[in-house]
Amino acid sequence: MTDILSILLTAIIAGTPLLYAALGELVTERSGVLNLGVEGLMVMGAITGFAAVFATDNLWLGVLAAGATGGALSLAFGVLAITLRVNHVAAGLALTIFGISLGAYVGKPLVGQSLNLTEAQFSGGLTQLPLLGPLFSDIHPLVWGSWLLFGGLWYFSVRTRAGLILRAVGESPRAADAIGYPVMSIQFLATGFGGVMAGIAGAFISVVYTSIWTEGMVAGRGWIAVALVIFATWRPERCIIGAYLFGGMTIAELLGQAMGLGVPTEFLSATPYLATVIVLVLISRKDSRMRLSVPAALGKSLDIKG
Amino acid sequence: MINKTRRRLIGGIAAAATTSLWSNFAFSVLKPEEKLKVGVIHMGAISNTGWEYYQAQAWRSLQDKYPDRVEVTVLENVTDIQAVERQFRQLAMQGHQLLFGTTFSQYASMKKMAPQLPQSHFECCAGIEAGPNLGVFEGRHYEGSYLTGIAAGRMTKSNILGWVGAFPVPQVLYSLNAFLLGAQSVNPDVTLKLVWVNAWVDPAKEKDAVSTLVSQGADVISGSPNTPVQSKAARDEGVWSIGNTGDFSEFVYETQLASFELDWSPAHIEAAQAVLDGTWEPTGRWRGLGDGGFIRMSTRSPELPASVGEELDMAEAAIISGELKPFAGPITDQSGTVRIAEGMELSDDEIRGMNWLVAGVQGSVPSS
Amino acid sequence: MLLRFEARSKPSAAVFWLSPIIAVALSGCVAMIIFALSGLPPISSLVTFVSEPISSLYGLGELFIKAAPLILIAVGLAVGFRANVWNIGAEGQIIMGVVCAGGFALSYGGSESAWVLPGMILLGAIGGCLWASIPALLRIHFRANEILTSLMLNYVAGFWLIYLVHGSWRDPAGFNFPQSEPLGQSALFPTLIEGTRANASILFAPLAVVLVWLLMNRSFLGFQLRARGVSQRAALYAGFPANRAILVGLLCGGAAAGISGVAEIAGPLGQIYPTVTPGYGYAAIIVAFLGRLHPVGIFFAGLLMALLYLSGDTAQMSLGLPPSIAGVIQATLLFFLLSAEVLVNYRLRRGDRVAVETEAV
């Protein structure tokens, strides 16, 4: 029994960066903005978060740095995609390449460095709390944070008026504007939020999960997060399940090897990506479900000029 | 379609002309006041642990030993195989007389270029075999792995070892086989679980691999670590780790049972000296422990009992003297075939081309 | 906001022609700032940065063999992009081109036949097309977003190639290292410019530019594709089948990618490795946008991107900067170009907030 629990826990922790990034992208896409630069944002978040913690041994400064970087870069993307109405796909790819390259560039001096934190520092001081301390020793505060985030977001989208407005903006910006909502500001807020979350997701990988920095750490998780949002049909509760499912896939693949399943390892490595494709197909098939779930104005400026 | 014969003829004449033009340079000794320019290309970034670190230590030792006669140009992060040829050529054109490749994936490009650039001498670490104007050198990692295996065999309680495999290449296979053989030499019931990460560096996946192995019962973890991730993950899970081609005692002093490091400086220094003397020739060097070797045993855990420590020292001496051969028969592979009979040992070629796993390894190698 | 955008009555030709120049100039400024911040003399460093890679014949050859795959793939992708069909899977399609052609090359490369190369090229194109047809069919039949399906398939293709190179394609004389045996002479492209690595396959790039130009501007199919890009709904009303656009759009990119994969293994690599493509599939997308999805623009954009890659390598040797600077400059260039493009159709005006407009679907 403890075996299964510990595997579950490992899957949850592995899925946490996916959850952060996917929830952030979910909000962004709900407002109608398609941000494909999540991978680049995560890399930048990973390096700035790592650098901040490396310099100060303070977890929360790292989170702050990562979030701020992600937010700032995503706002720059927002200027392109929202204000200037540039093609979202192009702008998102530019952000990805920019983030990955800049991350490698500024991270060069720190390659191979690892963090040496005490348990207290690692948990940002939370293991020292009188009653709640032990809660944080096995489950990192940022994992708890992701659950709080999920809860908050679920409540926000289902129960609050603001959540409704966000959805309205993504469905029909023209109508929302006619009612008097500041559409562009809302889109900027949503994009910035997504960027902050992606930054934190990256920092989680470098600071919490591995405590080390090298290039290529994010390894495509940003793209999986984008896929996750569609997998979840833009609903937070499905996002969290998906995140843990995909977090668990790598573990499952390694377990499959360790237990002696005769499948070639490369095939096992490919399963998370194949699974995403299959899920995408299954979800998209249900035409009505897609139509009800897709923010109708997602990536609206997809038309090409010239 | 272009006339192949004519093209080949012209190409042949051009090549002959070029080589004869350059041949004046090929065998000239450097004048005493001339500096030896050395070029090194790293695939990854140099940090303070891992493969690239040891490569860097080697050329740093050149700078230490010949502060006034040697000048080293270093390129990092040359990840594309296509770019390797261009970069080496540029270094050669800029007058670097000795060029070091630092990884197997540069070998094919160097093999192609070496005969075309006789004004420079080429050396490839982890290359397959020496060729015209190209020397190779590699370490007998298995000697170090065998010794760490002895420590693992003595200290394991579950009799299950774990190996985080990067890629199923011979260097990894012979290391993990030697690891298990070393453990089995003191503890015949030991088995080894193997998972492939399919990457040399992927910290998150390496960490997951360690968790997986531990969940399957492994209590000593080894692999091809380039970063402390595996060792730290092992420590966090409460199991031993082995510093296989890396010493991470700075991070996990108590839980790193034994370790060994790579030392390429003999190769670099010998090559540089030979070029300076005008006696450089392409050779293949495959060395392990001992003087002038490329493997150096390193830190052991303070928790390792003194008796095991002595056992390791004696085994090391025996390997160096040639008495103890890690791949001496009888050795059976996973399928039950006897690979080498009692009283015989595997030849160098057989070790370097190893594509099978010793009996007791639970895991697989892609079949061809 | 104090500034707003006002649609121009007709697109500004001046901005249209000037914007790439402005974008390049601004990126040059960013590069100079980076050099200055690293303690290097800005102007001379920039000159070294862009001129040194091509200062020799060999360097020019390198430029061509780097630019050719970028141009070829980008031109194929642009066919789809202009029709609103988003193929992000070029990377995987390159690999599948190698997978399909590689087996053939390994089996028949030893023979002296003149049919080996054409066979490889054909198989490469077929391989890329087949792989691209998966997201196409998934989009047509299941409405699955082709951006994500094609992207995920990149990873799958990558693992497939690793599996082959580690397994059945492993070089028997290679001590079990993950590489195929070297391709036989008849499976390699002949060198075009002696003294460089530029081989005959670079001719595919200008050929593709011409072909795609003809397709998009002189054929009815091209008109249908462009119409769909401007307004999907209008195209449907006009009776242009969406499925055809999706299929053509994705397959063009797939074929181009597959062929360039063959060019890599039959050219600068000469062997099959797990890492046949240093990210050309993604770089080509950027080239497509830099070239504004126009074949001629892509031609020049490809040369510029290739130069930047080579400059990244130079940056390390001559300036002591990490090669990742190339990616930074490339992305910056794209940012500026995309921003400048907006001014083609809109002008900036001071004024009150205006009602939000969205383009018709």
mmCIF file of C-alpha atoms in Angstrom, chain C residues 21 29 32 36 40 48 67 90 179 181 199 215 231 241 243 262 265 267 311 342 350:
data_model
loop_
_atom_site.group_PDB
_atom_site.id
_atom_site.type_symbol
_atom_site.label_atom_id
_atom_site.label_comp_id
_atom_site.label_asym_id
_atom_site.label_seq_id
_atom_site.Cartn_x
_atom_site.Cartn_y
_atom_site.Cartn_z
ATOM 1 C CA ILE C 21 15.215 46.925 -42.733
ATOM 2 C CA CYS C 29 21.269 47.798 -31.964
ATOM 3 C CA MET C 32 25.498 46.093 -29.892
ATOM 4 C CA ALA C 36 28.703 46.606 -24.783
ATOM 5 C CA LEU C 40 33.236 44.503 -25.918
ATOM 6 C CA THR C 48 33.044 40.807 -36.724
ATOM 7 C CA ALA C 67 20.458 28.195 -45.206
ATOM 8 C CA ALA C 90 8.510 20.039 -39.278
ATOM 9 C CA GLN C 179 25.135 5.625 -35.269
ATOM 10 C CA GLU C 181 27.424 2.960 -40.818
ATOM 11 C CA ASN C 199 26.640 19.954 -52.010
ATOM 12 C CA LEU C 215 1.889 27.486 -56.762
ATOM 13 C CA SER C 231 -11.099 34.633 -44.464
ATOM 14 C CA PRO C 241 -12.867 22.730 -49.627
ATOM 15 C CA ASN C 243 -9.988 19.630 -46.170
ATOM 16 C CA VAL C 262 17.700 13.414 -46.613
ATOM 17 C CA ILE C 265 22.295 12.637 -43.924
ATOM 18 C CA GLY C 267 25.344 15.763 -47.070
ATOM 19 C CA SER C 311 27.765 34.193 -36.190
ATOM 20 C CA VAL C 342 1.540 45.981 -37.774
ATOM 21 C CA ARG C 350 -3.352 59.777 -30.297
#
